Short mmCIF file of C-alpha atoms and ligand atoms in Angstrom, two decimals:
data_model
loop_
_atom_site.label_atom_id
_atom_site.label_comp_id
_atom_site.label_asym_id
_atom_site.label_seq_id
_atom_site.Cartn_x
_atom_site.Cartn_y
_atom_site.Cartn_z
CA MET M 1 158.05 17.88 176.93
CA ARG M 2 160.67 15.37 175.90
CA PHE M 3 160.15 13.37 172.70
CA ARG M 4 160.08 9.70 172.42
CA GLU M 5 159.36 9.38 168.66
CA LYS M 6 162.21 9.74 166.31
CA ALA M 7 161.95 11.56 162.93
CA PRO M 8 161.86 9.34 160.05
CA ALA M 9 164.93 7.74 158.64
CA TYR M 10 164.27 6.00 155.48
CA ALA M 11 165.80 2.72 154.10
CA ALA M 12 166.91 4.52 150.81
CA PRO M 13 167.36 8.16 149.64
CA SER M 14 164.73 10.00 147.57
CA GLY M 15 165.17 8.96 143.85
CA TRP M 16 164.36 12.58 142.82
CA ASN M 17 167.09 13.89 145.10
CA VAL M 18 169.56 11.37 143.80
CA LEU M 19 168.99 12.71 140.30
CA LEU M 20 170.10 16.26 141.46
CA PRO M 21 173.69 17.60 141.84
CA LYS M 22 175.17 17.25 145.42
CA ARG M 23 173.86 19.91 147.75
CA MET M 24 175.73 21.10 150.96
CA ALA M 25 173.33 20.88 153.87
CA ARG M 26 173.06 24.18 156.10
CA GLU M 27 174.47 23.15 159.48
CA ARG M 28 176.09 26.50 160.62
CA VAL M 29 174.70 27.07 164.01
CA PRO M 30 173.90 30.64 164.64
CA SER M 31 175.65 32.31 167.33
CA GLY M 32 172.50 34.00 168.84
CA ARG M 33 170.21 31.47 170.67
CA ARG M 34 167.16 33.70 171.02
CA PHE M 35 164.64 34.03 168.04
CA ARG M 36 161.36 35.62 167.55
CA SER M 37 160.05 32.47 165.85
CA VAL M 38 161.17 28.87 165.54
CA VAL M 39 159.65 26.70 162.91
CA VAL M 40 160.02 22.90 163.30
CA GLY M 41 160.10 21.07 160.14
CA ALA M 42 161.19 22.39 156.83
CA GLY M 43 158.83 20.42 154.46
CA TYR M 44 156.47 22.66 152.28
CA THR M 45 154.44 23.71 155.33
CA GLY M 46 157.50 24.86 157.27
CA LEU M 47 159.17 26.56 154.35
CA ALA M 48 156.11 28.54 153.61
CA ALA M 49 155.46 29.39 157.28
CA ALA M 50 158.99 30.82 157.64
CA ARG M 51 159.02 32.63 154.51
CA ARG M 52 155.93 34.47 155.17
CA LEU M 53 156.83 35.23 158.65
CA ALA M 54 159.93 36.92 157.31
CA GLU M 55 157.85 38.74 154.52
CA LEU M 56 155.40 39.96 157.16
CA ALA M 57 157.99 41.06 159.78
CA PRO M 58 161.34 41.83 157.91
CA GLY M 59 163.25 42.66 161.21
CA ASP M 60 162.31 39.47 162.99
CA GLU M 61 164.94 36.51 163.31
CA ILE M 62 163.40 33.23 162.37
CA LEU M 63 164.96 29.87 162.97
CA LEU M 64 163.64 26.91 160.71
CA LEU M 65 164.92 23.44 162.06
CA ASP M 66 164.79 20.17 160.16
CA ALA M 67 165.77 16.64 161.41
CA ALA M 68 166.77 15.60 157.86
CA THR M 69 168.38 17.35 154.84
CA ILE M 70 166.23 19.38 152.39
CA GLY M 71 164.98 17.08 149.40
CA GLU M 72 165.19 14.04 151.62
CA GLY M 73 161.91 14.38 153.68
CA ALA M 74 158.46 13.45 152.34
CA SER M 75 158.52 16.83 150.48
CA GLY M 76 161.36 15.68 148.25
CA ARG M 77 159.92 12.15 147.93
CA ASN M 78 156.56 12.61 146.53
CA SER M 79 155.35 12.30 143.00
CA GLY M 80 155.28 16.02 142.12
CA TYR M 81 151.58 16.50 141.28
CA LEU M 82 150.25 19.91 142.35
CA LEU M 83 146.79 18.95 142.94
CA ILE M 84 143.81 21.34 143.72
CA ASN M 85 141.73 18.82 145.37
CA PRO M 86 143.31 15.95 147.28
CA GLY M 87 140.08 13.92 146.99
CA GLU M 88 140.06 14.27 143.26
CA PRO M 89 139.19 10.77 142.29
CA SER M 90 136.76 10.18 145.12
CA ALA M 91 135.10 13.81 145.45
CA SER M 92 131.66 12.07 145.11
CA ALA M 93 132.46 9.45 147.83
CA ALA M 94 133.89 12.02 150.20
CA GLY M 95 130.34 13.87 150.47
CA PHE M 96 131.78 17.37 149.81
CA ALA M 97 129.02 19.76 149.67
CA GLY M 98 129.33 22.00 146.42
CA GLU M 99 130.25 25.53 148.14
CA TRP M 100 132.43 23.77 150.82
CA ALA M 101 134.35 22.01 147.98
CA VAL M 102 134.72 25.21 145.88
CA ARG M 103 136.19 27.15 148.91
CA GLN M 104 138.59 24.32 149.63
CA MET M 105 139.75 24.42 146.05
CA ALA M 106 140.06 28.21 146.21
CA LEU M 107 142.42 27.75 149.18
CA VAL M 108 144.56 25.09 147.52
CA GLN M 109 144.58 27.15 144.14
CA ALA M 110 146.07 29.97 146.25
CA GLY M 111 148.92 27.68 147.31
CA VAL M 112 149.69 26.80 143.57
CA ASP M 113 149.52 30.43 142.59
CA TRP M 114 152.07 31.33 145.26
CA LEU M 115 154.44 28.53 144.28
CA ARG M 116 154.22 29.42 140.70
CA GLU M 117 155.18 33.01 141.60
CA LEU M 118 158.02 31.94 143.70
CA VAL M 119 159.35 29.61 141.06
CA ALA M 120 159.34 32.55 138.63
CA THR M 121 160.76 35.12 140.96
CA HIS M 122 163.68 32.98 142.13
CA ALA M 123 164.24 31.15 138.90
CA ILE M 124 163.80 27.86 140.56
CA ASP M 125 164.79 25.01 138.13
CA CYS M 126 162.05 22.32 139.05
CA SER M 127 160.74 21.43 135.54
CA TRP M 128 157.41 23.24 136.44
CA GLN M 129 155.00 22.15 133.80
CA GLU M 130 151.38 22.93 133.46
CA ALA M 131 150.80 21.63 129.88
CA VAL M 132 151.70 18.09 130.55
CA PRO M 133 148.68 15.82 130.58
CA ALA M 134 147.70 14.60 134.00
CA ILE M 135 144.96 12.16 133.65
CA THR M 136 143.06 10.35 136.38
CA THR M 137 142.68 6.77 134.92
CA ALA M 138 140.43 3.94 135.49
CA ALA M 139 141.50 0.36 134.73
CA THR M 140 138.35 -1.46 136.05
CA PRO M 141 134.54 -0.96 135.69
CA ARG M 142 134.27 0.00 139.30
CA GLY M 143 136.99 2.72 138.73
CA GLU M 144 135.34 3.96 135.55
CA ARG M 145 132.05 4.32 137.39
CA SER M 146 133.65 6.17 140.28
CA LEU M 147 135.67 8.63 137.86
CA ALA M 148 132.31 9.21 135.89
CA ALA M 149 130.56 10.12 139.06
CA THR M 150 133.40 12.25 140.00
CA ARG M 151 133.16 14.13 136.72
CA GLU M 152 129.45 14.72 137.15
CA ARG M 153 130.20 16.34 140.42
CA TYR M 154 132.86 18.52 139.26
CA GLU M 155 130.66 19.68 136.36
CA SER M 156 127.87 20.47 138.89
CA TRP M 157 130.33 22.70 140.66
CA GLY M 158 131.26 24.40 137.33
CA ILE M 159 134.59 22.75 137.01
CA ALA M 160 135.70 21.85 133.41
CA THR M 161 136.62 18.20 132.66
CA GLU M 162 137.87 16.35 129.59
CA GLU M 163 137.13 12.74 129.13
CA TYR M 164 139.39 10.20 127.35
CA SER M 165 138.49 6.85 125.90
CA ALA M 166 140.46 3.68 126.00
CA SER M 167 142.03 4.26 122.50
CA GLU M 168 142.98 7.92 123.37
CA LEU M 169 144.77 6.67 126.54
CA ARG M 170 146.45 4.06 124.64
CA ARG M 171 147.67 6.60 122.28
CA ILE M 172 148.90 8.97 125.01
CA PHE M 173 150.46 6.34 127.44
CA GLY M 174 151.29 3.44 125.10
CA THR M 175 149.38 0.96 127.07
CA GLY M 176 145.92 -0.67 126.75
CA TYR M 177 145.75 -1.01 130.59
CA TYR M 178 143.28 1.88 131.00
CA ARG M 179 139.73 2.07 129.93
CA TYR M 180 138.64 5.56 130.88
CA GLY M 181 140.03 8.88 132.05
CA ILE M 182 139.28 12.44 133.08
CA ARG M 183 141.53 15.41 133.25
CA SER M 184 140.90 18.36 135.52
CA LEU M 185 142.18 20.04 138.67
CA THR M 186 145.83 19.11 138.63
CA ARG M 187 147.63 22.41 138.01
CA ALA M 188 151.27 21.47 137.55
CA LEU M 189 153.84 18.73 137.56
CA VAL M 190 157.29 19.37 139.16
CA GLN M 191 160.49 17.76 140.18
CA PRO M 192 159.64 17.73 143.84
CA ALA M 193 163.12 17.56 145.40
CA ALA M 194 164.14 20.38 143.08
CA LEU M 195 161.14 22.56 144.07
CA HIS M 196 161.97 21.70 147.77
CA ARG M 197 165.44 22.78 147.45
CA GLY M 198 164.82 25.83 145.35
CA LEU M 199 162.27 27.09 147.94
CA ALA M 200 164.81 26.51 150.75
CA ASP M 201 167.69 28.06 149.13
CA SER M 202 165.69 31.29 148.39
CA LEU M 203 164.33 31.92 151.78
CA PRO M 204 164.49 35.52 152.81
CA ALA M 205 167.45 36.97 154.79
CA GLY M 206 165.62 36.79 158.22
CA VAL M 207 165.27 32.97 158.04
CA THR M 208 168.20 30.88 159.20
CA LEU M 209 167.83 27.22 158.05
CA LEU M 210 169.32 24.51 160.17
CA GLU M 211 169.46 21.07 158.73
CA ASN M 212 170.19 17.73 160.36
CA THR M 213 168.86 19.23 163.55
CA PRO M 214 166.10 17.24 165.22
CA VAL M 215 164.26 19.01 167.87
CA HIS M 216 164.11 16.77 171.05
CA ALA M 217 162.15 18.80 173.52
CA LEU M 218 159.97 21.85 173.76
CA SER M 219 158.92 23.58 177.13
CA ASP M 220 155.21 23.97 177.74
CA GLU M 221 154.78 27.80 177.61
CA ALA M 222 156.16 30.93 176.01
CA PRO M 223 158.89 31.92 175.72
CA PHE M 224 159.69 28.36 174.51
CA THR M 225 162.90 26.63 175.02
CA VAL M 226 163.45 24.34 172.01
CA GLU M 227 165.98 21.60 172.73
CA THR M 228 167.77 20.26 169.71
CA SER M 229 170.69 18.03 168.75
CA ARG M 230 172.72 21.30 168.55
CA GLY M 231 171.87 22.73 171.80
CA GLU M 232 169.01 24.92 173.08
CA PHE M 233 167.22 27.88 171.48
CA VAL M 234 164.65 30.22 172.82
CA ALA M 235 161.68 31.45 170.91
CA ASP M 236 158.73 33.84 171.58
CA ARG M 237 156.63 31.72 169.09
CA VAL M 238 156.80 28.28 167.88
CA PHE M 239 155.26 26.82 164.57
CA ILE M 240 154.89 23.15 164.57
CA THR M 241 155.00 21.98 160.90
CA ASN M 242 156.80 18.65 161.03
CA ASN M 243 153.60 16.72 160.01
CA LEU M 244 153.26 13.23 161.58
CA HIS M 245 155.97 13.85 164.11
CA ALA M 246 153.88 16.57 165.89
CA ARG M 247 152.75 13.51 167.69
CA ALA M 248 156.06 13.53 169.58
CA PHE M 249 154.76 16.99 170.93
CA GLY M 250 151.66 15.31 172.20
CA LEU M 251 149.78 17.17 169.26
CA GLY M 252 147.34 14.87 167.14
CA ARG M 253 148.44 11.65 168.82
CA ASP M 254 144.88 10.25 168.71
CA ARG M 255 144.01 11.92 165.40
CA MET M 256 146.89 10.94 162.83
CA VAL M 257 148.44 7.76 161.61
CA GLY M 258 151.51 7.34 159.62
CA ILE M 259 151.23 5.57 156.18
CA TYR M 260 154.22 4.67 154.09
CA THR M 261 153.83 4.72 150.27
CA TYR M 262 156.71 3.95 147.75
CA GLY M 263 158.18 5.35 144.43
CA ALA M 264 160.63 4.11 141.86
CA PHE M 265 162.37 5.00 138.71
CA THR M 266 163.03 2.87 135.81
CA PRO M 267 166.63 3.25 134.49
CA GLU M 268 167.04 5.75 131.55
CA LEU M 269 165.25 4.35 128.70
CA ASP M 270 166.82 4.18 125.22
CA ARG M 271 164.69 5.54 122.21
CA ASP M 272 163.07 2.14 121.16
CA GLN M 273 161.84 1.73 124.78
CA LEU M 274 160.57 5.41 125.04
CA GLU M 275 158.52 4.82 121.82
CA LEU M 276 156.67 2.27 123.56
CA LEU M 277 155.40 4.70 126.06
CA GLY M 278 153.07 6.65 123.87
CA GLU M 279 153.45 9.52 121.50
CA ILE M 280 154.12 12.45 123.89
CA ALA M 281 157.54 13.22 125.70
CA GLU M 282 155.81 13.56 129.35
CA TRP M 283 152.61 12.51 130.88
CA GLY M 284 151.05 11.79 134.29
CA ALA M 285 148.57 9.03 135.18
CA LEU M 286 146.81 9.30 138.52
CA PRO M 287 144.72 6.35 139.91
CA ALA M 288 140.91 6.17 140.17
CA HIS M 289 141.26 4.75 143.63
CA ARG M 290 143.28 6.21 146.55
CA MET M 291 145.03 2.70 146.90
CA GLY M 292 145.95 2.83 143.24
CA THR M 293 149.08 3.44 141.41
CA THR M 294 150.44 6.81 140.10
CA MET M 295 152.75 7.00 137.20
CA ARG M 296 154.65 9.67 135.21
CA LYS M 297 156.82 9.62 132.08
CA ILE M 298 159.62 12.07 132.79
CA LYS M 299 161.78 12.70 129.79
CA THR M 300 163.79 9.33 129.76
CA ARG M 301 162.42 7.61 132.75
CA LEU M 302 159.15 6.28 134.11
CA LEU M 303 158.14 7.05 137.74
CA ILE M 304 155.95 4.48 139.47
CA ARG M 305 154.36 5.17 142.88
CA SER M 306 152.18 2.53 144.74
CA GLY M 307 151.72 0.71 148.00
CA ASP M 308 150.60 1.65 151.61
CA SER M 309 151.84 0.22 154.82
CA TYR M 310 150.74 1.15 158.38
CA GLU M 311 153.58 2.96 160.50
CA ARG M 312 156.38 0.81 159.18
CA GLU M 313 158.42 0.88 156.02
CA LEU M 314 158.40 -2.32 154.09
CA GLU M 315 161.42 -4.24 153.30
CA PRO M 316 163.14 -2.78 150.17
CA ALA M 317 163.15 -6.14 148.36
CA ALA M 318 159.33 -6.38 148.90
CA VAL M 319 158.94 -2.82 147.78
CA ARG M 320 160.92 -3.50 144.62
CA ALA M 321 159.07 -6.65 143.75
CA MET M 322 155.54 -4.83 144.40
CA LEU M 323 156.40 -1.77 142.22
CA THR M 324 157.90 -4.09 139.38
CA GLU M 325 154.72 -6.09 139.27
CA HIS M 326 152.58 -2.99 138.90
CA TYR M 327 154.76 -1.59 136.35
CA ARG M 328 154.89 -4.84 134.22
CA ASN M 329 151.18 -5.22 134.48
CA ARG M 330 150.96 -1.79 132.71
CA PHE M 331 153.74 -2.24 130.29
CA PRO M 332 154.35 -5.80 129.47
CA ALA M 333 156.07 -5.04 126.29
CA MET M 334 158.90 -3.14 128.16
CA LYS M 335 162.38 -4.91 128.61
CA ALA M 336 162.64 -6.71 131.78
CA HIS M 337 165.06 -3.96 133.27
CA GLU M 338 165.61 -3.55 137.09
CA LEU M 339 163.95 -0.57 138.73
CA GLU M 340 166.98 1.73 139.28
CA HIS M 341 165.96 3.99 142.30
CA VAL M 342 163.30 2.69 144.79
CA TRP M 343 162.30 4.64 147.97
CA GLY M 344 159.50 4.95 150.54
CA GLY M 345 158.04 8.10 152.21
CA LEU M 346 155.87 8.63 155.22
CA THR M 347 152.78 10.81 155.29
CA ALA M 348 150.32 11.63 158.09
CA VAL M 349 146.77 10.43 157.46
CA THR M 350 143.63 11.32 159.35
CA HIS M 351 140.32 9.56 159.19
CA ASN M 352 138.34 12.41 157.71
CA GLY M 353 141.30 14.03 155.77
CA ALA M 354 141.12 17.04 157.83
CA PHE M 355 144.07 18.89 159.32
CA LEU M 356 145.25 20.16 162.75
CA PHE M 357 145.56 23.88 162.23
CA GLY M 358 145.82 26.93 164.17
CA GLU M 359 147.03 28.30 167.55
CA VAL M 360 146.73 25.37 169.88
CA LYS M 361 147.89 27.36 172.97
CA PRO M 362 149.29 30.76 173.39
CA ARG M 363 151.99 31.51 170.66
CA LEU M 364 152.19 27.82 169.68
CA PHE M 365 151.07 27.34 166.14
CA VAL M 366 150.42 24.04 164.32
CA SER M 367 149.79 22.89 160.91
CA VAL M 368 149.91 19.06 160.37
CA GLY M 369 148.23 16.27 158.92
CA CYS M 370 149.06 16.80 155.28
CA GLY M 371 147.97 13.47 153.97
CA GLY M 372 148.82 12.84 150.09
CA ALA M 373 148.43 16.30 148.94
CA GLY M 374 150.87 18.41 150.84
CA VAL M 375 152.67 20.16 148.30
CA THR M 376 149.90 22.63 147.56
CA ARG M 377 148.01 22.22 151.00
CA GLY M 378 151.02 22.46 153.01
CA THR M 379 152.20 25.57 151.20
CA ILE M 380 149.02 27.45 151.61
CA GLN M 381 148.52 26.35 155.16
CA GLY M 382 152.00 27.29 156.24
CA LYS M 383 151.50 30.72 154.54
CA LEU M 384 148.19 31.20 156.53
CA LEU M 385 149.53 29.97 159.76
CA ALA M 386 152.15 32.86 159.63
CA GLU M 387 149.41 35.16 158.74
CA LEU M 388 147.37 34.14 161.69
CA ALA M 389 150.32 34.63 164.06
CA CYS M 390 150.93 38.01 162.64
CA GLY M 391 147.31 39.11 162.80
CA LEU M 392 146.71 39.29 159.21
CA ARG M 393 143.05 38.41 158.36
CA SER M 394 141.61 37.33 155.03
CA GLN M 395 138.81 35.28 153.48
CA LEU M 396 141.23 32.42 152.79
CA LEU M 397 142.23 32.30 156.49
CA ARG M 398 138.64 32.54 157.55
CA ASP M 399 137.67 29.50 155.28
CA ARG M 400 140.76 27.61 156.62
CA LEU M 401 139.89 28.39 160.29
CA VAL M 402 136.16 27.24 160.07
CA GLN M 403 137.10 23.82 158.93
CA ASN M 404 136.72 20.91 161.31
CA GLY M 405 139.76 19.19 162.73
CA PRO M 406 140.65 15.54 162.55
CA ASP M 407 138.39 12.93 163.86
CA TRP M 408 139.53 11.00 167.07
CA LEU M 409 140.93 7.47 166.57
CA PRO M 410 140.82 4.65 168.99
CA PRO M 411 144.02 3.76 170.83
CA GLU M 412 146.33 0.90 169.83
CA PRO M 413 146.04 -2.06 169.18
CA LEU M 414 142.43 -1.26 167.99
CA ARG M 415 143.77 1.57 165.82
CA GLY M 416 146.49 -0.43 164.15
CA ALA M 417 144.27 -3.51 163.55
CA GLY M 418 141.50 -1.05 162.10
CA ALA M 419 143.88 0.64 159.80
CA LYS M 420 145.45 -2.47 158.36
CA LEU M 421 142.11 -4.13 157.79
CA GLN M 422 141.12 -0.93 156.08
CA ILE M 423 144.17 -1.01 153.79
CA CYS M 424 143.54 -4.58 152.95
CA TRP M 425 139.99 -4.14 152.13
CA GLU M 426 140.68 -0.87 150.20
CA GLN M 427 143.53 -2.59 148.20
CA TRP M 428 141.07 -5.36 147.41
CA ILE M 429 138.38 -2.95 146.25
CA ALA M 430 140.96 -1.00 144.17
CA GLY M 431 141.84 -4.31 142.37
CA ALA M 432 143.59 -3.73 139.09
CA GLU M 433 143.85 0.07 139.82
CA ARG M 434 146.82 -0.94 142.07
C1 FAD N 1 155.84 8.57 147.55
C2 FAD N 1 154.91 9.76 147.99
C3 FAD N 1 154.19 10.44 146.90
C4 FAD N 1 153.49 11.61 147.21
N1 FAD N 1 152.99 12.31 146.05
C5 FAD N 1 152.30 13.42 146.23
C6 FAD N 1 151.98 14.32 145.19
O1 FAD N 1 152.11 13.87 144.20
N2 FAD N 1 151.41 15.63 145.45
C7 FAD N 1 151.36 15.98 146.72
O2 FAD N 1 150.91 17.07 146.85
N3 FAD N 1 151.83 15.17 147.82
C8 FAD N 1 152.29 14.08 147.66
N4 FAD N 1 152.72 13.34 148.64
C9 FAD N 1 152.49 13.89 150.14
C10 FAD N 1 153.51 14.95 150.37
O3 FAD N 1 154.76 14.55 150.13
C11 FAD N 1 153.18 15.39 151.83
O4 FAD N 1 151.84 15.81 151.91
C12 FAD N 1 154.08 16.82 151.98
O5 FAD N 1 155.35 16.39 151.95
C13 FAD N 1 153.71 17.16 153.50
O6 FAD N 1 154.60 18.44 153.57
P1 FAD N 1 154.82 18.88 155.11
O7 FAD N 1 155.85 20.06 154.88
O8 FAD N 1 153.55 19.14 155.79
O9 FAD N 1 155.54 17.65 155.84
P2 FAD N 1 156.89 17.04 155.51
O10 FAD N 1 157.09 16.93 154.07
O11 FAD N 1 156.77 15.51 156.03
O12 FAD N 1 157.87 17.70 156.22
C14 FAD N 1 158.00 17.74 157.64
C15 FAD N 1 159.45 17.90 158.02
O13 FAD N 1 159.78 17.88 159.52
C16 FAD N 1 160.78 17.33 159.69
N5 FAD N 1 160.87 16.80 161.19
C17 FAD N 1 160.25 15.89 161.64
N6 FAD N 1 160.32 15.81 162.91
C18 FAD N 1 161.17 16.58 163.38
C19 FAD N 1 161.77 16.91 164.54
N7 FAD N 1 161.43 16.50 165.76
N8 FAD N 1 162.54 18.19 164.55
C20 FAD N 1 162.92 18.93 163.22
N9 FAD N 1 162.27 18.33 162.07
C21 FAD N 1 161.40 17.43 162.10
C22 FAD N 1 161.10 16.20 158.75
O14 FAD N 1 162.44 15.75 158.58
C23 FAD N 1 160.39 16.73 157.52
O15 FAD N 1 161.25 17.30 156.53
C24 FAD N 1 153.42 12.13 148.66
C25 FAD N 1 154.13 11.53 149.50
C26 FAD N 1 154.93 10.37 149.23
C27 FAD N 1 155.44 9.61 150.39
#
């Protein structure tokens, strides 16, 4: 099977990655061409799968391939929230049943716990923080009602929440933009590119990581021939963890769409400016609507993440203007400085928020569809995928395997027209949450 779809090439580097010291990509092609397992895609999902395979079968040779460099894929471009539940602001709307939701959260919690352990074991310097307040905020009456309903739902599941009034939020964030907030379920905040790098650079000895090496074609059955820009490899088992680009393998073609979202950093702010951003050194503000704006105060800078576009990255000038407007709306007292780093990132989105997960044909394993919360979900699913392949069974894996897959989507041009209409409609509904 030869691919027609290219792995993403972005208009600008990840702002998080730019802030880190230079790193040499791993490009040394191994002399052997035969591997027990090849993993395609070294985001959080692929890193977790490769690591777990090496842990479970220490003698096996594993090849982990990525089309880009570590820190530059979506895994190094996100906002660094380690969320327990991707539907946090809209748990009520998603119609989650209590028991199912609790199992879901246990699954993702296991991802957070594993990441925490790896960060500690390998001394990964990624600013892992659990005490920073990460508050889901509402700027509109509709957002407030939605958050209040979410809070009730959480409480009914036995999940503790804290409420914040407008004046408390003003004290924390330094803006009167928000009227209500709740805090729960976000477990940690990280520097995502630093975490991504740290995980890649601490892989067990059995894993060979090869960056800047897109996979162009894959044979139909095991043993698989994996054709890449650096020649062919042969593998007994293949793991597809390249998220949206699994479509190029014919996987999830009628189940996943690509949505770009955008991030930016302010320049480093001086003391006077920082004092306008509330009393505390670092904070996080998540939106009450999924089309809303996420913010973080990170030591001397602000992060702003917003915007959604279907399958195509917006022009950099348009992205800059959009993010500047959302930032100014929230912090009108700040100086009119230019945003310093502005970038886009691509995520796979499914209609029902479900994932393609499992052994889709003999010895071909897949975990894709990681939407907007793949740091934790991608991690646990990559780990469980390796366990599935190695015959290790657990309650977590059973809980993962009983979940439904992604819903079918109509073909183009209906799909694109529908998705664009939905984005416009939801952005309108989100209103000032954007
Ligand atoms: C701006 C932004 C903010 C976000 N904020 C958050 C957040 O705060 N918290 C959170 O949990 N999630 C967030 N996300 C989502 C999160 O980044 C993704 O869910 C996560 O990266 C998915 O991980 P993954 O490993 O499944 O896929 P990816 O990170 O997409 O990794 C897939 C890898 O496959 C590689 N690849 C693709 N095709 C090929 C090929 N043919 N051959 C070889 N390699 C290939 C790509 O280069 C890529 O590195 C955000 C995303 C964006 C864009």
